[in-house]
PDB file of N, CA and C in Angstrom:
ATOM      1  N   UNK A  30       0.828  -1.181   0.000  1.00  0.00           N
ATOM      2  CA  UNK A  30       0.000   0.000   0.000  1.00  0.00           C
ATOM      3  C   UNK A  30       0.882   1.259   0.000  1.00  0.00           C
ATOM      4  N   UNK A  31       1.971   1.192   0.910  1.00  0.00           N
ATOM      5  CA  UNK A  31       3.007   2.258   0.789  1.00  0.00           C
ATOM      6  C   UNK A  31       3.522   2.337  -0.648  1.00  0.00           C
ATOM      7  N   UNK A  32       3.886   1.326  -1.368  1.00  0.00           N
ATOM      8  CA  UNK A  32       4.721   1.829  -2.554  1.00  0.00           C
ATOM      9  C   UNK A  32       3.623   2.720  -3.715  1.00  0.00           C
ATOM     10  N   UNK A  33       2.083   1.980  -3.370  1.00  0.00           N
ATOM     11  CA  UNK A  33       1.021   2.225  -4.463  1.00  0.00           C
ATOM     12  C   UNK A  33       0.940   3.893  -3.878  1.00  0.00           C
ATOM     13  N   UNK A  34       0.909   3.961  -3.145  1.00  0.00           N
ATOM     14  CA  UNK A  34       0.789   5.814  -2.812  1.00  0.00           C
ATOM     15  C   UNK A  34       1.863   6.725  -3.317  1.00  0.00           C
ATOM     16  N   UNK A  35       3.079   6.044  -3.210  1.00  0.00           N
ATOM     17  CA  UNK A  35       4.606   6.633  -3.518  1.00  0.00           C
ATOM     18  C   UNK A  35       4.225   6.536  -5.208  1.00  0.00           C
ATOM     19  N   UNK A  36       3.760   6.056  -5.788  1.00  0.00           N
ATOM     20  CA  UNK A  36       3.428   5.996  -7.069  1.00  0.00           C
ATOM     21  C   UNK A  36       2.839   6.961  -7.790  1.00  0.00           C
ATOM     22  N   UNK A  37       1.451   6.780  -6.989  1.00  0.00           N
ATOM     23  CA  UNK A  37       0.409   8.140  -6.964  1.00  0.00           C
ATOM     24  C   UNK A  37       0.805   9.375  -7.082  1.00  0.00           C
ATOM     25  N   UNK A  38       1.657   9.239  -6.174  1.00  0.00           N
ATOM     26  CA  UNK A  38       2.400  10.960  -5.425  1.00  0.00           C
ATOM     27  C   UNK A  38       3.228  11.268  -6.486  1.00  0.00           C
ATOM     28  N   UNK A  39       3.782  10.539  -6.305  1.00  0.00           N
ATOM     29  CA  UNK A  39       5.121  11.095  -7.684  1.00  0.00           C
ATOM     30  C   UNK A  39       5.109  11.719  -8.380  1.00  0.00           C
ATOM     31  N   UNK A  40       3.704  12.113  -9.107  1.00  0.00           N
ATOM     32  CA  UNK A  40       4.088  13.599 -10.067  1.00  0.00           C
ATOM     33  C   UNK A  40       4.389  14.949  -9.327  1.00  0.00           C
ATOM     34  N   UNK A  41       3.122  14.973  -8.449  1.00  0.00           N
ATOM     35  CA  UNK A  41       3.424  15.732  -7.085  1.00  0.00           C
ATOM     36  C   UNK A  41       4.367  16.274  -6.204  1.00  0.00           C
ATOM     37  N   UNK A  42       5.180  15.254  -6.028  1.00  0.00           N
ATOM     38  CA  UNK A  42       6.061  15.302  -4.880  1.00  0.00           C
ATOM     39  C   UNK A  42       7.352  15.804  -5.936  1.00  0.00           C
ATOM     40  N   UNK A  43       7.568  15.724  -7.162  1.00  0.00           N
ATOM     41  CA  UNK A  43       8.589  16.032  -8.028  1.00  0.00           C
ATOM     42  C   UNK A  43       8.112  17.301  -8.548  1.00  0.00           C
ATOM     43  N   UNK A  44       7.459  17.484  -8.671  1.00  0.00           N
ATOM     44  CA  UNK A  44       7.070  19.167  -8.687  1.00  0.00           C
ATOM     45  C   UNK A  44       7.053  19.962  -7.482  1.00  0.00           C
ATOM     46  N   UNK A  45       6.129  19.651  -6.290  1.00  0.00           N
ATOM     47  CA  UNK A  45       6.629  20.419  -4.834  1.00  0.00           C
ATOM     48  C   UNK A  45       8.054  20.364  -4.256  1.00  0.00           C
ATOM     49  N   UNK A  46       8.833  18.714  -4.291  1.00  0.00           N
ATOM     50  CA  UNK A  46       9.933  18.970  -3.336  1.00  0.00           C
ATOM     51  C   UNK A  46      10.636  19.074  -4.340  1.00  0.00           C
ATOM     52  N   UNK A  47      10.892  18.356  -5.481  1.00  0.00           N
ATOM     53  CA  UNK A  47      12.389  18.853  -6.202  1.00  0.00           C
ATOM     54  C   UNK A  47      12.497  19.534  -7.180  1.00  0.00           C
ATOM     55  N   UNK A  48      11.222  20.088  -7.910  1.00  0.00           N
ATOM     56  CA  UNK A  48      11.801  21.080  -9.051  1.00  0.00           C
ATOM     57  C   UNK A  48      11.837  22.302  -8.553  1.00  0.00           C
ATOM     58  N   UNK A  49      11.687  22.929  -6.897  1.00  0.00           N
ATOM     59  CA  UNK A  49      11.967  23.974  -6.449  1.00  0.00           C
ATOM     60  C   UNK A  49      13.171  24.332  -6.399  1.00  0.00           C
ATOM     61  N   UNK A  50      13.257  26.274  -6.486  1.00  0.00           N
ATOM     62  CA  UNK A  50      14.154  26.818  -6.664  1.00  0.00           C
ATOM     63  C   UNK A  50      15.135  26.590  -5.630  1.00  0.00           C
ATOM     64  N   UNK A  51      14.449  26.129  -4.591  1.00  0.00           N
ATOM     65  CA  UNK A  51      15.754  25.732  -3.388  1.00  0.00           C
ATOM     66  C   UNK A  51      15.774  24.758  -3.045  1.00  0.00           C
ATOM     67  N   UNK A  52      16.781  23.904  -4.042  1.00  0.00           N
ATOM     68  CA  UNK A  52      16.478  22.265  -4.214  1.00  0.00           C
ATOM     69  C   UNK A  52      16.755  21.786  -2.685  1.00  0.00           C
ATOM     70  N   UNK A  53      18.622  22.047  -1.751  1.00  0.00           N
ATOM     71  CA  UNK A  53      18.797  21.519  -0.468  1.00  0.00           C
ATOM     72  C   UNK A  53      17.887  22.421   0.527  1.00  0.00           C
ATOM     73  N   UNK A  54      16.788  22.322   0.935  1.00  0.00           N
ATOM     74  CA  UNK A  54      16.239  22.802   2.372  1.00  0.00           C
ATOM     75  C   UNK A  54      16.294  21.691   3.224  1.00  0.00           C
ATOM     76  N   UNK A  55      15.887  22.240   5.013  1.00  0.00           N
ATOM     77  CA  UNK A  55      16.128  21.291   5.346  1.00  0.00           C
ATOM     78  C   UNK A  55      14.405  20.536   5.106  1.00  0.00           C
ATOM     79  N   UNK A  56      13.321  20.924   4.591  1.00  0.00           N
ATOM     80  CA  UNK A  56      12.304  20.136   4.397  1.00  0.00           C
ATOM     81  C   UNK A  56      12.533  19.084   3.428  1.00  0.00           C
ATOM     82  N   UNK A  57      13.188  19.255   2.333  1.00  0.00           N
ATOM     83  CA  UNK A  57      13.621  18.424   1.391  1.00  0.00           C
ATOM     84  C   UNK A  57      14.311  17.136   1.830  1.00  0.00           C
ATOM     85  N   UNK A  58      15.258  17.386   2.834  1.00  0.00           N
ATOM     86  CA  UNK A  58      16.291  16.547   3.439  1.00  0.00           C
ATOM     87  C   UNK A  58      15.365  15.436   4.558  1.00  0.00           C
ATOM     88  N   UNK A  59      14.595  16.364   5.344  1.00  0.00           N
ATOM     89  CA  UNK A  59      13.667  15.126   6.125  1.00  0.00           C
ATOM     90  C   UNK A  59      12.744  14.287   5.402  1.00  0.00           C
ATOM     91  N   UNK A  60      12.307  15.214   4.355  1.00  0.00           N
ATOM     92  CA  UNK A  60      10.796  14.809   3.553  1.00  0.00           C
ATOM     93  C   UNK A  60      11.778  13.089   2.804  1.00  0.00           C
ATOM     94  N   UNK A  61      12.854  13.416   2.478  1.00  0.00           N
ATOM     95  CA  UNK A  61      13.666  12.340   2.047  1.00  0.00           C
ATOM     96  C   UNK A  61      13.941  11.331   2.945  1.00  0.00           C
ATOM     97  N   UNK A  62      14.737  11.819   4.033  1.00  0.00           N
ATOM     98  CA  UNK A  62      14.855  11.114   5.241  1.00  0.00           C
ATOM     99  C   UNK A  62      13.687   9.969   5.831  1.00  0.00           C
ATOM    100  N   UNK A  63      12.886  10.586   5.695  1.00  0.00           N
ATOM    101  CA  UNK A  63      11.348  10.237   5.745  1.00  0.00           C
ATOM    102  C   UNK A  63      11.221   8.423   5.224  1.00  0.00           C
ATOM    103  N   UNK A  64      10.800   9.071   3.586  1.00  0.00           N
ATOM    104  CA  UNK A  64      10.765   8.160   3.117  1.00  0.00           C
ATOM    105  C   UNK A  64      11.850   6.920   2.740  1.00  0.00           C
ATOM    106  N   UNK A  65      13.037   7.448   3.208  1.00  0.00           N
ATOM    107  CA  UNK A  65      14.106   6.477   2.707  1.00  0.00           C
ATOM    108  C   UNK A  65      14.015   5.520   3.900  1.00  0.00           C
ATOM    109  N   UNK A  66      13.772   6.085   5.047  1.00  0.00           N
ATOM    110  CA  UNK A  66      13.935   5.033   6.003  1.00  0.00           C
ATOM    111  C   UNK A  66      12.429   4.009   5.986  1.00  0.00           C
ATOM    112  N   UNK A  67      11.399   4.782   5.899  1.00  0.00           N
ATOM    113  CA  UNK A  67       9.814   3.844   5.837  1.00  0.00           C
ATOM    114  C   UNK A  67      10.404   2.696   4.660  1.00  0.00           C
ATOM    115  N   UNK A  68      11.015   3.241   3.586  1.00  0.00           N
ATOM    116  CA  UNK A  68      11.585   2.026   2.520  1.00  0.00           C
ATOM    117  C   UNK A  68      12.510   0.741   2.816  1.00  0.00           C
ATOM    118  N   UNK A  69      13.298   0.928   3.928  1.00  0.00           N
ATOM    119  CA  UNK A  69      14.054   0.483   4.568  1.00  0.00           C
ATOM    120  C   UNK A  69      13.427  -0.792   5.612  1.00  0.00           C
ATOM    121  N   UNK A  70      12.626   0.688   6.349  1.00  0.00           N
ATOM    122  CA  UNK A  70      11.782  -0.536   7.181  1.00  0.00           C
ATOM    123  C   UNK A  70      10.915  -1.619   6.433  1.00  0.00           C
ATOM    124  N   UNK A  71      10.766  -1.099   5.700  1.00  0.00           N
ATOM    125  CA  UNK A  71       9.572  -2.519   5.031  1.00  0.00           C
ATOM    126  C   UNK A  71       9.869  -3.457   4.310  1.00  0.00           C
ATOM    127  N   UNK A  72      11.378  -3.292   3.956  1.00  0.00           N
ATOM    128  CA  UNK A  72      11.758  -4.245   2.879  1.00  0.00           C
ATOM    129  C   UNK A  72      12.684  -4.513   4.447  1.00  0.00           C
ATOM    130  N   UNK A  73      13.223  -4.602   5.295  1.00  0.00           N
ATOM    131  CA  UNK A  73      13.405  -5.490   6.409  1.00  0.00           C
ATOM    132  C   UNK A  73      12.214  -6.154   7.106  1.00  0.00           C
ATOM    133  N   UNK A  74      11.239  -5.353   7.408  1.00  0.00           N
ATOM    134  CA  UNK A  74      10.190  -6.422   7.524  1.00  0.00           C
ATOM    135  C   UNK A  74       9.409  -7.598   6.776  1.00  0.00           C
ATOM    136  N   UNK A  75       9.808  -7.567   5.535  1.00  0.00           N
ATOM    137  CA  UNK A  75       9.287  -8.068   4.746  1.00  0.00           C
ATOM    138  C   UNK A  75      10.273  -9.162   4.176  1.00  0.00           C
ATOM    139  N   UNK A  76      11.725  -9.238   4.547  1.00  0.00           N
ATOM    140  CA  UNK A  76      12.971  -9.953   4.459  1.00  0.00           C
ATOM    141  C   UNK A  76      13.049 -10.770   5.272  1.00  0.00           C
ATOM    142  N   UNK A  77      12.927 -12.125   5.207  1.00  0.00           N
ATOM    143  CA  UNK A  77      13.225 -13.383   6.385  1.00  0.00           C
ATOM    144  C   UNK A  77      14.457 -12.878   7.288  1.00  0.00           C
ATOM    145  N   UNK A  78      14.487 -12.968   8.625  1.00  0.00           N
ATOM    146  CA  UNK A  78      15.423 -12.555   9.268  1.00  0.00           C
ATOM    147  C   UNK A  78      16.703 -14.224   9.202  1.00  0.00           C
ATOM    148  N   UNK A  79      17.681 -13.839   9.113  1.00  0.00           N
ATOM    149  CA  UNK A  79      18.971 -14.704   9.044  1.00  0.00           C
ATOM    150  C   UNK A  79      18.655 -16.208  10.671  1.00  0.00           C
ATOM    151  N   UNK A  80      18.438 -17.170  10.575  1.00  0.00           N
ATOM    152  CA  UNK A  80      18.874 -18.012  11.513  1.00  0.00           C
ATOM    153  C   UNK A  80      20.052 -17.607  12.022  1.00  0.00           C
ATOM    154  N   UNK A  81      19.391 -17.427  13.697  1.00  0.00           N
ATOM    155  CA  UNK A  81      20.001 -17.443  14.615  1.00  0.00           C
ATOM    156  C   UNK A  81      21.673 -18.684  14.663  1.00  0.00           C
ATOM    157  N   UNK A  82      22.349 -18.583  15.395  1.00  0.00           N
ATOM    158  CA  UNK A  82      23.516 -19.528  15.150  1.00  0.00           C
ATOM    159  C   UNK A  82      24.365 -19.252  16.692  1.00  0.00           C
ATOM    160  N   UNK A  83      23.199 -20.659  17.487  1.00  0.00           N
ATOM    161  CA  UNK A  83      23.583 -20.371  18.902  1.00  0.00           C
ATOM    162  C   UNK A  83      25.016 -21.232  18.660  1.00  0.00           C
ATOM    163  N   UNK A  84      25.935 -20.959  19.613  1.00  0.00           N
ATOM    164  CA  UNK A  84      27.185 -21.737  19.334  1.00  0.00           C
ATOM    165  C   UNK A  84      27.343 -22.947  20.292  1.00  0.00           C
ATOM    166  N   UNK A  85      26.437 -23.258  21.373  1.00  0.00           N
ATOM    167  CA  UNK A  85      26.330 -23.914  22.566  1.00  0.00           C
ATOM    168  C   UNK A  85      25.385 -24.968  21.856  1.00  0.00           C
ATOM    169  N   UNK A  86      24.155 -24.669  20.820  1.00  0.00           N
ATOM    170  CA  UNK A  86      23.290 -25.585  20.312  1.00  0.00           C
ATOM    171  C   UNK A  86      24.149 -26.415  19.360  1.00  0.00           C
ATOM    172  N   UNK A  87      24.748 -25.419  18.494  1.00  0.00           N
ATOM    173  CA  UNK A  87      25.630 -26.356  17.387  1.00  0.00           C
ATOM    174  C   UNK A  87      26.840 -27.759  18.160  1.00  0.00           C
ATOM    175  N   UNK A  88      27.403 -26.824  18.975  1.00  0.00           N
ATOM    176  CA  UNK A  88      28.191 -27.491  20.064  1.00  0.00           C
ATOM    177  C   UNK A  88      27.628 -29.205  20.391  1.00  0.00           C
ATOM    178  N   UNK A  89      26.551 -29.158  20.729  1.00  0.00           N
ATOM    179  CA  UNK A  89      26.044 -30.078  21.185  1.00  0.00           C
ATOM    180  C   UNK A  89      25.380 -31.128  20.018  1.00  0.00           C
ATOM    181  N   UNK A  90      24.745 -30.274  19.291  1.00  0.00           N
ATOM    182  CA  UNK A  90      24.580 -31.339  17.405  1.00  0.00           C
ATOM    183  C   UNK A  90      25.691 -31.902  17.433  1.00  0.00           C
ATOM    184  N   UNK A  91      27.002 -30.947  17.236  1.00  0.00           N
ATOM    185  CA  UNK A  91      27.971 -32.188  16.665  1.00  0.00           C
ATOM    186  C   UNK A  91      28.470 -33.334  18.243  1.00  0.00           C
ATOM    187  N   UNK A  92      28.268 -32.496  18.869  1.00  0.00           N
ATOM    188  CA  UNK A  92      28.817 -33.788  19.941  1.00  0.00           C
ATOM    189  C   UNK A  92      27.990 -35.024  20.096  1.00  0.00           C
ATOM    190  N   UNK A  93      26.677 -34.403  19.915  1.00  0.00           N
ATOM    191  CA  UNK A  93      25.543 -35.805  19.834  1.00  0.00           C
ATOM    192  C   UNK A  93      25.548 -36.716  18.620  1.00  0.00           C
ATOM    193  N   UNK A  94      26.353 -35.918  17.095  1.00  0.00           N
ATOM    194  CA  UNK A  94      26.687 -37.210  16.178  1.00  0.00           C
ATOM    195  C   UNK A  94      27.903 -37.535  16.018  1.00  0.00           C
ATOM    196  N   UNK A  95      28.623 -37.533  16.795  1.00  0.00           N
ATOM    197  CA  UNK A  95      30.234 -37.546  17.399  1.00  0.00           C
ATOM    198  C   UNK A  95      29.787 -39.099  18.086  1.00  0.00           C
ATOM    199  N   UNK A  96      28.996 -39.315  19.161  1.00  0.00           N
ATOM    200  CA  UNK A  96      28.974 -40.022  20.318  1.00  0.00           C
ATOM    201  C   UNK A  96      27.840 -41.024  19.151  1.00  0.00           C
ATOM    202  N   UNK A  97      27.362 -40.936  18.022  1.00  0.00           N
ATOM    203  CA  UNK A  97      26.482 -42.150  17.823  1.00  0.00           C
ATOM    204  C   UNK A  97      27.200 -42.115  16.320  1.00  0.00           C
ATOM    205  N   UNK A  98      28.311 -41.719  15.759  1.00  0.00           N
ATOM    206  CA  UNK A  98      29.238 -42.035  15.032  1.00  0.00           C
ATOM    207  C   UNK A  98      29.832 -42.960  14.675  1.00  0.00           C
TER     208      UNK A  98
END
């Protein structure tokens, strides 16, 4: 739903924030800030997080097919 709005907006938002005469403000810089991080967050939420890699669990896998080896 976020990207379908960022879509929408886009003619908009390229005429209000960047074809102005004062391209660096600091509204420009948050309004960016903004969205770069909401982009961020969602494609990490949306990214399987990495398996954990306890070293005490592995430890013990191999010692348990060590001992029936």
């Amino acid at each position: 739903l976020y990207f379908y709005d960022r879509l929408l907006v886009l003619p908009q938002e390229v005429n209000l924030i960047w074809l102005r005469k004062q391209r660096m403000s600091i509204v420009s810089v948050i309004y960016t800030m903004m969205h770069a991080s909401t982009t961020m967050y969602l494609i990490s939420a949306l990214c399987p997080s990495p398996p954990s890699l306890n070293v005490c669990e592995v430890g013990l896998q191999v010692a348990t097919i060590c001992e029936w080896g």
